[in-house]
XYZ file of C-alpha atoms in Angstrom:
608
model
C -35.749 -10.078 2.418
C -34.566 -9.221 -0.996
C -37.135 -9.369 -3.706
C -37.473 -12.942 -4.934
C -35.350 -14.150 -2.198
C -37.346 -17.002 0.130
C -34.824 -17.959 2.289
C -36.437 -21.528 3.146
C -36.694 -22.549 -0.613
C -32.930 -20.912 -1.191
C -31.483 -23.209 2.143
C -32.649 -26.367 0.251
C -31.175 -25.418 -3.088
C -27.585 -25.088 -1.261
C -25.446 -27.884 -2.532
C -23.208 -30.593 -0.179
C -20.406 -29.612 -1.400
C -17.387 -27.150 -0.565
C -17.789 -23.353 -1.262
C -17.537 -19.482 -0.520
C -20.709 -17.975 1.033
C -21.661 -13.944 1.332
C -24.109 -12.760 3.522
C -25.566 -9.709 2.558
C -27.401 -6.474 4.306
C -30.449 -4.891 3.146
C -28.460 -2.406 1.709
C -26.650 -5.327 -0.449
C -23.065 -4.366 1.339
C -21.859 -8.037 2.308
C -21.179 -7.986 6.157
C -19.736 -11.247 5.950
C -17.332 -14.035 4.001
C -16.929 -17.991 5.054
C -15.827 -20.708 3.332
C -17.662 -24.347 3.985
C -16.781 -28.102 3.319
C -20.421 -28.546 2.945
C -22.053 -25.092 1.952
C -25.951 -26.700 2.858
C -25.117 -27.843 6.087
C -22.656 -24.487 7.128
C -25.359 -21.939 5.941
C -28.242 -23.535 7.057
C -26.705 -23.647 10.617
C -26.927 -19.407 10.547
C -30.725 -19.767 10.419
C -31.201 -22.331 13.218
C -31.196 -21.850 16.720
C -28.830 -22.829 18.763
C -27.029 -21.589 22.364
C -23.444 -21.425 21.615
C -23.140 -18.547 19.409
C -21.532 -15.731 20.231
C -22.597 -12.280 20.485
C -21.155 -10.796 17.357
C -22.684 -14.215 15.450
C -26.083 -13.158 16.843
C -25.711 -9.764 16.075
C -25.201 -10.384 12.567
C -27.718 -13.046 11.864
C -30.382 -10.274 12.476
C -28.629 -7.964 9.674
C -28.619 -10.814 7.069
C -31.422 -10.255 4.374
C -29.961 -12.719 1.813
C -26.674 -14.930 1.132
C -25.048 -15.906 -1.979
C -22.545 -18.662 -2.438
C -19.914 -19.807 -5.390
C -19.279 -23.405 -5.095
C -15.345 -24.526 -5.162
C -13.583 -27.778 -6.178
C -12.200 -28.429 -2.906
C -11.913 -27.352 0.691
C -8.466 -25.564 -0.095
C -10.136 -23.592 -3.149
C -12.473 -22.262 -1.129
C -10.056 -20.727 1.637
C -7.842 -18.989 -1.215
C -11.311 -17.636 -2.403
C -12.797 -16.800 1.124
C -9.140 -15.011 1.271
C -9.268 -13.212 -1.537
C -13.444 -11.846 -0.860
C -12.211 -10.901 2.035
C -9.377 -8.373 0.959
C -11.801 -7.295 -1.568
C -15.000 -6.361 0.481
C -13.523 -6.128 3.751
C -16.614 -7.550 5.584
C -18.429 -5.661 8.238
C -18.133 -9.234 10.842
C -15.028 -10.490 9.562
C -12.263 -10.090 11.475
C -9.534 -8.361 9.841
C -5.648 -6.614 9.791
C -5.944 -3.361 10.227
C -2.088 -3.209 8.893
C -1.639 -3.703 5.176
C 2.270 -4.059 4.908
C 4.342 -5.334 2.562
C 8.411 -6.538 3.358
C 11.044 -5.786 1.685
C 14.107 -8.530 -0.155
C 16.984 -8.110 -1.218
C 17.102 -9.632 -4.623
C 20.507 -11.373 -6.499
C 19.745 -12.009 -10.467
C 21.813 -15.779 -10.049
C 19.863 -16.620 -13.333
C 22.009 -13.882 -15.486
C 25.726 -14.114 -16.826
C 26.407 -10.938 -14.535
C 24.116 -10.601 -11.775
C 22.680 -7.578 -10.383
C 21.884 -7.430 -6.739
C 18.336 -5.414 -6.503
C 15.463 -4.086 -4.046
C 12.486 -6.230 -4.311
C 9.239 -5.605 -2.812
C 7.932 -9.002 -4.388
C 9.016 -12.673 -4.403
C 8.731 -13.962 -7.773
C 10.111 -17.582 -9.210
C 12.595 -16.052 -11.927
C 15.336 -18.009 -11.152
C 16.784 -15.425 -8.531
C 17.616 -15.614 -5.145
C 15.571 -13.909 -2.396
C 16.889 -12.811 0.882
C 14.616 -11.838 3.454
C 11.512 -10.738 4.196
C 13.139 -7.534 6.361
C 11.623 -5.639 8.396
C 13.084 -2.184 7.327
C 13.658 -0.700 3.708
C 16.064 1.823 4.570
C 18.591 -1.539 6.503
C 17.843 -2.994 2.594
C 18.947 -0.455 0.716
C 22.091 0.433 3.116
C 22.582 -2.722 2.473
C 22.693 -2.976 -1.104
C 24.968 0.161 -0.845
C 27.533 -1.377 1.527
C 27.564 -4.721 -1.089
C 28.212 -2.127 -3.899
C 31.510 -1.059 -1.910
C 32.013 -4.407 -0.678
C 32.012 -6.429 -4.057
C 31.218 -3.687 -7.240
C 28.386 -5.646 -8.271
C 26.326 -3.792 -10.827
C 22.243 -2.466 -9.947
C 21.530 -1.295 -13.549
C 18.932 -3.261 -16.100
C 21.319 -3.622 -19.197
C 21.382 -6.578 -20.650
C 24.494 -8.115 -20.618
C 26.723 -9.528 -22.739
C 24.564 -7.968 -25.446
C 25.063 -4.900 -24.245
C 28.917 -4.671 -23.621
C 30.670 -1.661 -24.863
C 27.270 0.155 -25.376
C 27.662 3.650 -24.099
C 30.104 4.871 -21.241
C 30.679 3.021 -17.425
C 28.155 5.087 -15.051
C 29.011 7.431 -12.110
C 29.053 4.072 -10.115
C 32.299 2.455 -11.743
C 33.703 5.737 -10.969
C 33.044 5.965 -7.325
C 34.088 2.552 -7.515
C 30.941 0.837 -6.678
C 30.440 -1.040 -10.028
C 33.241 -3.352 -12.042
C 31.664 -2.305 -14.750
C 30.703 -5.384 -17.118
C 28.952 -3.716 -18.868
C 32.649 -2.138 -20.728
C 34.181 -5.527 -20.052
C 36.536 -3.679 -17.661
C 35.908 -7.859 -15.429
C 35.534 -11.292 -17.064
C 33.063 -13.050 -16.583
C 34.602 -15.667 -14.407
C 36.136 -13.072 -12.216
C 32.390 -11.526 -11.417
C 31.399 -14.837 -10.834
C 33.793 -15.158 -8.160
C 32.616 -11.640 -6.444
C 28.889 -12.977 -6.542
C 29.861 -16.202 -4.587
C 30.995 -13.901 -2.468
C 28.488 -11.829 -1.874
C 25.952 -14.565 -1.715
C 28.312 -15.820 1.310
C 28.265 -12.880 2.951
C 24.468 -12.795 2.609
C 24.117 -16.224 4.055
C 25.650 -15.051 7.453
C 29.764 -15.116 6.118
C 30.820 -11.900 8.082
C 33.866 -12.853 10.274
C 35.491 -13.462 6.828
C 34.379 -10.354 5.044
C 35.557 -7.926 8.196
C 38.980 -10.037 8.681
C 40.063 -9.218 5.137
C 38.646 -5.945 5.339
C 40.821 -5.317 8.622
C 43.863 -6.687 6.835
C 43.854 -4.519 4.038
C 43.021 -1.636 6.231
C 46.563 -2.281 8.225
C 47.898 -3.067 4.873
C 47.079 0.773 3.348
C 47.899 2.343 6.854
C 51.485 0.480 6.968
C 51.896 1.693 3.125
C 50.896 5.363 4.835
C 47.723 5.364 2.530
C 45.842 6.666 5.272
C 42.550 7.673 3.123
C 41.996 4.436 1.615
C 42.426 2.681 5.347
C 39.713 5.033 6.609
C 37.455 4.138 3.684
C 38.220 0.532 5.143
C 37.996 1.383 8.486
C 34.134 3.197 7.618
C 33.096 -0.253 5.195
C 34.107 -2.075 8.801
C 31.904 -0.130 10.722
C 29.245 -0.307 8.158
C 29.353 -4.285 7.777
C 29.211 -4.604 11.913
C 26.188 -2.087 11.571
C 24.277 -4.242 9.168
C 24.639 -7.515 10.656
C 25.174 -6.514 14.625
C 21.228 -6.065 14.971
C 20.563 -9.989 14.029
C 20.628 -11.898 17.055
C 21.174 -15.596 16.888
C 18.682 -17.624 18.165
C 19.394 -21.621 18.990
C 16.687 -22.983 16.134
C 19.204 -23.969 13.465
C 19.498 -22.935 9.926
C 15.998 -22.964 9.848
C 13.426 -19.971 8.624
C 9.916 -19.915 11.256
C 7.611 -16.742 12.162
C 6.632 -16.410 16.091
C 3.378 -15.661 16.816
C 1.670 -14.397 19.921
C -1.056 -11.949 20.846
C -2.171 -9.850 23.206
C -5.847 -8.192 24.136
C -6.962 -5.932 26.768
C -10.550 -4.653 26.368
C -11.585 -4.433 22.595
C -8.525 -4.239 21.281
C -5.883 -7.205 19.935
C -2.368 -7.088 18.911
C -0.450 -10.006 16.860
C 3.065 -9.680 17.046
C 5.279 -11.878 14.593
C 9.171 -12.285 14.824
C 10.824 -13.237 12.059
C 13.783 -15.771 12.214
C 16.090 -16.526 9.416
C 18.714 -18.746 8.888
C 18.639 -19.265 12.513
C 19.127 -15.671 12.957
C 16.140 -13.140 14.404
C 16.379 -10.733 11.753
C 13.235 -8.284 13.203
C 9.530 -8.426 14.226
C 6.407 -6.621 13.494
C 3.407 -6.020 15.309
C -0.373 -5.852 13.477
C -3.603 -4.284 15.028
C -6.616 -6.485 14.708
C -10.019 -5.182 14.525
C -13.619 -6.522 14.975
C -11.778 -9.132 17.370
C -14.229 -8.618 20.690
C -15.196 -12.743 20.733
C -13.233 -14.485 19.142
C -11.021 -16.850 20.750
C -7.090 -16.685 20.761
C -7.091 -19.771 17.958
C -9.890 -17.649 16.346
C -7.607 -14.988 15.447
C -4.740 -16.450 15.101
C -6.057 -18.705 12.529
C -7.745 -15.338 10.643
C -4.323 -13.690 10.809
C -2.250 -16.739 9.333
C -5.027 -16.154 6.345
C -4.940 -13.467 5.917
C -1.313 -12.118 6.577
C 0.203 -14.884 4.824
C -2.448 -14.499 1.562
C -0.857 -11.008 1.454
C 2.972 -11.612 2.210
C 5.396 -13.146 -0.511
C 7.648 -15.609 1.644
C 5.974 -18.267 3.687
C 8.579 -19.618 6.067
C 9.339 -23.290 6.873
C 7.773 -23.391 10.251
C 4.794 -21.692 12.134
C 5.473 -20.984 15.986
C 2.122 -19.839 17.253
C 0.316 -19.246 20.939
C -2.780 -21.005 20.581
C -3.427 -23.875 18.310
C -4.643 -22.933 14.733
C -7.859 -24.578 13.817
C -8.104 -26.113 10.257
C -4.314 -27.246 11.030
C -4.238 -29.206 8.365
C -5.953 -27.392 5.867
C -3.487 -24.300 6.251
C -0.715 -26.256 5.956
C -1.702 -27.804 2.994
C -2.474 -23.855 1.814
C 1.217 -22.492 2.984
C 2.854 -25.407 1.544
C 1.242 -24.772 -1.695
C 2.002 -21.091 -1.397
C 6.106 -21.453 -0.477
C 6.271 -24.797 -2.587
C 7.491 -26.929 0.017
C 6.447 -28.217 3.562
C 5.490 -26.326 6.389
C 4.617 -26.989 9.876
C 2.413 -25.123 11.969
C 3.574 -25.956 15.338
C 2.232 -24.641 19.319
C 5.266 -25.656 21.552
C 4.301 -26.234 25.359
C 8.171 -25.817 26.090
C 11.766 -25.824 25.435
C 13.608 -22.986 23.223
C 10.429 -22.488 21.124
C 8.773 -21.865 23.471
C 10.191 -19.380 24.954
C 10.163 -17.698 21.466
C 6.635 -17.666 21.558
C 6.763 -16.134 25.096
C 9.206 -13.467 23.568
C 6.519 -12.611 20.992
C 3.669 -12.306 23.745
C 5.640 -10.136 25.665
C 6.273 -7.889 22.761
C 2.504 -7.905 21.898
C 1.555 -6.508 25.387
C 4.096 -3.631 25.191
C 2.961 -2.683 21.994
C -0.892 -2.716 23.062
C -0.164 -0.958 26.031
C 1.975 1.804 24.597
C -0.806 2.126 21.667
C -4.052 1.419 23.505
C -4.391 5.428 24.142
C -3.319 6.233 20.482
C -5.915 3.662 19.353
C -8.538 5.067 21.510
C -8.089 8.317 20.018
C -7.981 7.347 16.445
C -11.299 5.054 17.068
C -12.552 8.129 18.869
C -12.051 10.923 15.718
C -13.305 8.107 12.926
C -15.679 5.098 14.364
C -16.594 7.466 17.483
C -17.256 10.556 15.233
C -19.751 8.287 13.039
C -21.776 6.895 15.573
C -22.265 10.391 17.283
C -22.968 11.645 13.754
C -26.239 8.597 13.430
C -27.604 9.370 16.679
C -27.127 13.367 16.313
C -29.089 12.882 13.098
C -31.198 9.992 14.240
C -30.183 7.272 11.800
C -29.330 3.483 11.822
C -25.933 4.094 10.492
C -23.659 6.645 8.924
C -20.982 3.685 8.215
C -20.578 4.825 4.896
C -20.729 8.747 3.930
C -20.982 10.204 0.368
C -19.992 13.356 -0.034
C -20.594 15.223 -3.354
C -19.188 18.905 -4.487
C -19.043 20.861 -7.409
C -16.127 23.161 -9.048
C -16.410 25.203 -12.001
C -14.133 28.511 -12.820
C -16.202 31.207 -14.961
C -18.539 28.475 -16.043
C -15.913 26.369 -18.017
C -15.600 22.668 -17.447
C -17.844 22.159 -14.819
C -16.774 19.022 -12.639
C -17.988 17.239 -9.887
C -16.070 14.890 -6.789
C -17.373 11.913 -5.304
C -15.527 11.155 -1.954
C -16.414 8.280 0.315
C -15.532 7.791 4.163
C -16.205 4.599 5.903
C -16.078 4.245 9.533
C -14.359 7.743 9.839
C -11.774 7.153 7.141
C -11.232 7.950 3.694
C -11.167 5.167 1.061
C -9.777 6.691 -2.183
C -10.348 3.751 -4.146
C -14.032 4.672 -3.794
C -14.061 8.516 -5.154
C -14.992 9.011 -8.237
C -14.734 12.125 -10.137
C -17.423 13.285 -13.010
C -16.957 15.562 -15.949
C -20.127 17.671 -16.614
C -22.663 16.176 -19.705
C -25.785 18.002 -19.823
C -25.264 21.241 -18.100
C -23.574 24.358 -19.339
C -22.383 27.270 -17.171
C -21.971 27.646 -13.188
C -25.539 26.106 -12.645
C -24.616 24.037 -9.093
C -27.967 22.712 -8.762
C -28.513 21.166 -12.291
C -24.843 20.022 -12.028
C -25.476 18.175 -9.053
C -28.941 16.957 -10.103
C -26.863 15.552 -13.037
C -23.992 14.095 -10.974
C -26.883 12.204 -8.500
C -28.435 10.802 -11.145
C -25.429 9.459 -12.663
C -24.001 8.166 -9.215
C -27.001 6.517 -8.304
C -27.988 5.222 -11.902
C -24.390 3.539 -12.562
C -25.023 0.049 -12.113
C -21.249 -0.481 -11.179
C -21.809 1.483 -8.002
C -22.902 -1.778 -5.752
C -22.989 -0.521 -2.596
C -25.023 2.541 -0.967
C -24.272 4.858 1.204
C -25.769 5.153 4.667
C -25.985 9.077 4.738
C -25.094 11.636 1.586
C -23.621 14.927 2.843
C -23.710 17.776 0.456
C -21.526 20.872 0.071
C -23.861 22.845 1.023
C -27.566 23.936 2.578
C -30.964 23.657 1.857
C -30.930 24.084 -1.622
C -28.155 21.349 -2.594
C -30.123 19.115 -0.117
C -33.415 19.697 -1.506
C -31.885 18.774 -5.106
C -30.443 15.318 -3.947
C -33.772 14.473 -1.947
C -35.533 15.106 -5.202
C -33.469 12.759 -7.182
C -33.249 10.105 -4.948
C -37.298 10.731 -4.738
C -37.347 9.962 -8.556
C -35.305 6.997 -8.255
C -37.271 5.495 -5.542
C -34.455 6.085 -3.303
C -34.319 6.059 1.118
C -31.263 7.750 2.059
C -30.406 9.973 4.539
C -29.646 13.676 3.402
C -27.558 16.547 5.328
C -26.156 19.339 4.128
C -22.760 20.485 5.022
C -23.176 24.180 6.154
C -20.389 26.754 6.320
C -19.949 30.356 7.927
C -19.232 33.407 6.258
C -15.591 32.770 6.344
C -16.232 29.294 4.652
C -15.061 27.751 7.480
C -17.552 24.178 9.030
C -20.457 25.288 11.018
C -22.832 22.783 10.952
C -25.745 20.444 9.463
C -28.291 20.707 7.795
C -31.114 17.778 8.109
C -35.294 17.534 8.074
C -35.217 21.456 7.435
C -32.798 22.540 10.831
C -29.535 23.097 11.256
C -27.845 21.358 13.829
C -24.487 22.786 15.675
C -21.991 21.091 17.149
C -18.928 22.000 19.529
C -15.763 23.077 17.349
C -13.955 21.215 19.509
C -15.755 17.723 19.183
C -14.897 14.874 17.016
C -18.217 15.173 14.608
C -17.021 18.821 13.578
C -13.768 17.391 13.181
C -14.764 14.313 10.932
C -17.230 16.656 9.534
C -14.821 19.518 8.441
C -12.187 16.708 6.971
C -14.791 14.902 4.786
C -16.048 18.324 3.494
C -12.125 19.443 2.727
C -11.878 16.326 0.891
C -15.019 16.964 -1.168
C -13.331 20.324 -1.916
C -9.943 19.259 -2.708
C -10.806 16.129 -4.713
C -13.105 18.568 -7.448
C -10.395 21.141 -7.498
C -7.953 18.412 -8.479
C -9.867 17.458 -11.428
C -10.425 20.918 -12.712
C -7.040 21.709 -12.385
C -6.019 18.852 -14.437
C -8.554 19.660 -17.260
C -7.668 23.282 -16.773
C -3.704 22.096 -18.044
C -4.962 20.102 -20.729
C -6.984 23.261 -22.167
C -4.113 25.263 -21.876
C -2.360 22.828 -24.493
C -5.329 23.054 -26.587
C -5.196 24.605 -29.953
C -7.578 26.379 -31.761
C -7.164 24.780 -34.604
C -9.424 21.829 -32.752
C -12.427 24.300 -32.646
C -12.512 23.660 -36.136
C -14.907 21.339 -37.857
C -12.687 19.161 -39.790
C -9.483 19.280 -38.299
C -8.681 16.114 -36.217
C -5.047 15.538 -34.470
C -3.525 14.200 -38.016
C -4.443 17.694 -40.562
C -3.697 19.476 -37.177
C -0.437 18.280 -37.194
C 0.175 18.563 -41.117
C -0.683 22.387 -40.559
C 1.841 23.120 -38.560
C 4.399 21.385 -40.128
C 3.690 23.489 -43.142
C 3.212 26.876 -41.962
C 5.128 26.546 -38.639
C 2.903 29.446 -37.032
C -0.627 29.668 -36.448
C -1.028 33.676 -38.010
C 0.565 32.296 -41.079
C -2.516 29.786 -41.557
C -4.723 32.559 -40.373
C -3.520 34.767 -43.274
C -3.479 31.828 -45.999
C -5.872 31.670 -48.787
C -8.196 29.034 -49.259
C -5.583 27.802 -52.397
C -2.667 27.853 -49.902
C -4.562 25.766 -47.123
C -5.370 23.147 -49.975
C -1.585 22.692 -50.138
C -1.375 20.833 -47.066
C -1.208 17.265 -47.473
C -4.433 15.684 -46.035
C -7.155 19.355 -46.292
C -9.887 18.966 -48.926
C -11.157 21.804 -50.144
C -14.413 21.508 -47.473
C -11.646 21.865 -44.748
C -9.773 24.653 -46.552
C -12.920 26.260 -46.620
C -13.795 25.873 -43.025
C -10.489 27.036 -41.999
C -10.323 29.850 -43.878
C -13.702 30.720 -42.712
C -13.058 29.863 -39.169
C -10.579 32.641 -38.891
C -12.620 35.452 -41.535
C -15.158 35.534 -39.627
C -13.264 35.812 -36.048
C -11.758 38.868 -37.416
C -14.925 40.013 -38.095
C-alpha cells in the first residue's frame, strides 16, 4: 500500500454521501473511475468478499494499492464527473469507445439580420438553428454548396448592416452563389424570404424546391436558353442526390438514436442509427474495448455515457437493446444536456422494434467484416506489448518511454520524449526538452540531464512500465544510473541498431536479445524508435529556423528587441552599424553610451 495509506482506517473515513472514486495502481496510474450514491458503502464493497463478481472485478481488486474519492452534491454530479475522469485518464478497467468522433451540422445564423448558412462541428445556444448531427462532412458541405445555388445565401463573417458597401461583392456573387448583402444588391425583407426558404427545404420541403426547379428548367429550354436549363437540370440532380439517401421511417416528426450491439469473442460493436425528423438520415458503428464481462445493459449504459458526454445533440428519444441501468438517472443527465425531455425506451415490439433489430443486424456485419482487421491491429499494438514483457521478463510494458537525442555540430542540443501505450502512440504525452546544462554533442550527459528532468518534474504523474533508449549499453547504463539516484525501479532496454541504422534488437540485463524481422515486437519496436527519431528532429528543426532569423546584433550585451529595432531603422544595414563610430551609435534613440560602447566593441574586436 501507498505510504501512509491504511486502507481499514481510510474505509471508515469514506463519507455516506454521493461521489467520484479512483482506484489507483502501485505505480499511481488509476485503473479505474465509479461514481457512488453512497461513496462508504460502494468502496467498501471492493474490499469485501463476496461470490458474484466478475472476473475482470477480481482481477482488479488485486491491482488496487489505494483509492481516492471527491465527494459531489448529488447523484447526477457525480456521473458528469465520473464522465469527465474517465475521458481524461482513460482507466485501465473501465470500459471504453475506442472511436472518438465528432458529427457534423449544418448551421443557419436565424439570430442575424442576414443569415449565413455555415459548417458546424459544435452545437452551441447562440440563437441559431442546428440541423443534424450527419453522418458525413463531405454530404454537409455539398450541401451547403447546393443551398448557395439554390437560394444565394451568403457563408462569409461580415457583419452586416454595418458592414454594407465595405469593399467589393466576392467571387461568390459572381458565380452567382451569394445575393450579396453585403453591397445591398437584396433588401432585407427579400433575404428574409430566401431564408424561409431554405429553412423549408431543410426541414424535408423538397417536392417544392425540385417542381419549381423543373419549371424553370422547361421555362429556359422553351426560351432556347439551353445552358441555363442544364444548370437547372444539374441543381435537380444535385437536390435528388442530397435528400434521396434519407429514408423515411414510420416514427413521426420525431428525432431518436437506435441502439444495438453485437459481440463475438472479446470483441463488441455498438451500432447507432440516427433518425431525424422522422427521416433515417445515417448510422455509425463504435468499437468497444475492455468489454469481455460485462453484460449487454452494462455496455450499453457505459456507451450512452460516454458517447453522449462527447456528442453535441442529444435526441428526444433513446431506442436501445437491453435496458439501461440507472434509467432514471440518465435521463435526468440527457435531459439536462439537450434541455428538454428524453426517454430512454427498450421496445419488445412494433415499428421500434424492428428499428432496434435493424441496428443489431448492422452491428453483426460490421463485427464480422472487422473482427480480422481488429485482430490484426490488437495483434501489432496490445499483442506486440505483451510479447515485449515476457521476452524481457516484466509485469508490464503497458506504457513505454522512449527517449532520443539530436544535436547538429553541437548546437542546440534537444531531446524527445515519446510515449506508447498498449502499442499506440499518444502524442499528448511527448514532451520535447531543450538542453540546460550541457554544451556540445555530449549524448550521455544530455540524456543524464533529460532523465533527471523527466523523472524529477512533478507534473509527470504517471510512470512508465519499461524506458527504451536510442541506443546500447552505454545510453542504458546512463538511465539505470539516474533512476539509481532517484530511488527509481524501472525496467531499462536499449534500442539497438545495425550498421545500416536500421532495428536489430534489445538490449536488457547486459544481452542483446533478437527478434524475427518479421514479428510484431520488431515491428512495434522499429515504429516507437522512428518516433523517438522523428519527434527530436522536429524540434531541432524548428529551433534551427528560428536561429536562422536571428541577428547578431542579439549576441550583444545590451541590445534587447526594442534598441535592436531602433538600429535598423537608423542605419538600414547591418555593415553600416559595423562601420559607425561610437558618436554615431549614440545617435540612435534608446543606446547609452555603455551600449555604444559595447557595440562598437562587439564588432572591433571580430575584425580582429
Amino acid at each position: 500500500m501507498k505510504k501512509g495509506f491504511v486502507l481499514k482506517e481510510e474505509l471508515q473515513k469514506l463519507p455516506d454521501c454521493p461521489g467520484v472514486y479512483l482506484m489507483h495502481a502501485k505505480t499511481d496510474e488509476i485503473i479505474y473511475v465509479g461514481k457512488a450514491i453512497n461513496l462508504k458503502r460502494r468502496v467498501s464493497s471492493y474490499f469485501r468478499k463476496m461470490n458474484n463478481r466478475s472476473p475482470k472485478i477480481e482481477k482488479m481488486i488485486t491491482l488496487i494499492d489505494y483509492f481516492e474519492y471527491i465527494v459531489t452534491d448529488s447523484e447526477l454530479e457525480a456521473l458528469v464527473l465520473e464522465n469527465n475522469l474517465i475521458k481524461e485518464h482513460h482507466p485501465k478497467y473501465n470500459t471504453m469507445l475506442k472511436d472518438d468522433k465528432s458529427y457534423p451540422f449544418m448551421k443557419v445564423t436565424i439570430q442575424e439580420d442576414f443569415p449565413r448558412v455555415l459548417f458546424a462541428r459544435q452545437m452551441k445556444r447562440d440563437g441559431a438553428k442546428y440541423f443534424g448531427p450527419y453522418t458525413s462532412a463531405a454530404a454537409v458541405k455539398d450541401t451547403i454548396e447546393l443551398i448557395q445555388k439554390l437560394y444565394g445565401i451568403r457563408t462569409c463573417n461580415k457583419s452586416l448592416p454595418k458592414e454594407i458597401g465595405v469593399g467589393r461583392p466576392c467571387l461568390y456573387h459572381q458565380m452567382k452563389q451569394c445575393a450579396a448583402p453585403c453591397q445591398g444588391y437584396i433588401s432585407k425583407e427579400d433575404y428574409k424570404k430566401r431564408v424561409e426558404q431554405l429553412l423549408g427545404f431543410l426541414n424535408g420541403d423538397y417536392k417544392k424546391v425540385i417542381a419549381d426547379l423543373e419549371k424553370k428548367m422547361k421555362e429556359k429550354a422553351a426560351e432556347l436558353e439551353f445552358e441555363e436549363a442544364a444548370q437547372y437540370r444539374d441543381l435537380i440532380e444535385s437536390v435528388q442526390h442530397v435528400t434521396g439517401s434519407q429514408r423515411v421511417v414510420k416514427s413521426g416528426g420525431i428525432d431518436r438514436d437506435v441502439i444495438a450491439l453485437a459481440r463475438k469473442e472479446e470483441e463488441t460493436v455498438v451500432s447507432v442509427f440516427f433518425v431525424r425528423d422522422g427521416k433515417l438520415l445515417g448510422r455509425e458503428h463504435f468499437h468497444v474495448e475492455r468489454a469481455v464481462a460485462d453484460s449487454g445493459s452494462q455496455i450499453l449504459t457505459t456507451f450512452i455515457k460516454q458517447y453522449y458526454n462527447g456528442t453535441p445533440f442529444v435526441p428526444n428519444e433513446l431506442l436501445t437493446e437491453f435496458p439501461i441501468e440507472e434509467q432514471e438517472l440518465l435521463e435526468e443527465w440527457l435531459g439536462v444536456r439537450r434541455g428538454g425531455r428524453v426517454h430512454i425506451i427498450t421496445p419488445q415490439k412494433g415499428e421500434k422494434h424492428k428499428l432496434v433489430d435493424l441496428a443489431r443486424e448492422n452491428a453483426k456485419v460490421v463485427l464480422s467484416r472487422d473482427l480480422e482487421k481488429i485482430k490484426r491491429e490488437t495483434a501489432r499494438t496490445v499483442g506486440a506489448t505483451n510479447e515485449i514483457a515476457q521476452m524481457l521478463g516484466i509485469p508490464s510494458a503497458d506504457r513505454m518511454e522512449a527517449f532520443d537525442i539530436s544535436n547538429t555540430s553541437g548546437y542546440q542540443s534537444v531531446a524527445s520524449m515519446v510515449v506508447f501505450e498498449k502499442g499506440r502512440a499518444r502524442k499528448n504525452a511527448y514532451r520535447k526538452f531543450k538542453l540546460r546544462t550541457v554544451s556540445g554533442p555530449d549524448d550521455y550527459k544530455s540524456m543524464e540531464e533529460v532523465l533527471t528532468r523527466r523523472f524529477t518534474d512533478e507534473r509527470f504523474d504517471v510512470l512508465p512500465d519499461l524506458i527504451m533508449m536510442d541506443g546500447g549499453r552505454g545510453q542504458v547504463n546512463v538511465a539505470l544510473r539516474v533512476l539509481e539516484q532517484l530511488n527509481l525501479h524501472i525496467p531499462v532496454a536499449g534500442m539497438v541498431k545495425d550498421d545500416n541504422h536500421r532495428t536489430r534488437g534489445l538490449y536488457y540485463n547486459n544481452e542483446e536479445i533478437n527478434f524475427p524481422k518479421n514479428s510484431e515486437v520488431f515491428g512495434l519496436i522499429t515504429r516507437l524508435q522512428d518516433e523517438a527519431h522523428r519527434f527530436a528532429i522536429t524540434y531541432h528543426k524548428q529551433l534551427r529556423g528560428k536561429e536562422q532569423v536571428h541577428s547578431i546584433l542579439d549576441d550583444i550585451e545590451g541590445v534587447g528587441p526594442a534598441r535592436r529595432k531602433a538600429l535598423m531603422q537608423h542605419f538600414k544595414e547591418i555593415d553600416k552599424i559595423k562601420h559607425a563610430s561610437v558618436e554615431e551609435l549614440m545617435e540612435v534613440k534608446g543606446v547609452t553610451n555603455a551600449v555604444a560602447t559595447a557595440i562598437f566593441s562587439f564588432f572591433h574586436e571580430e575584425k580582429l
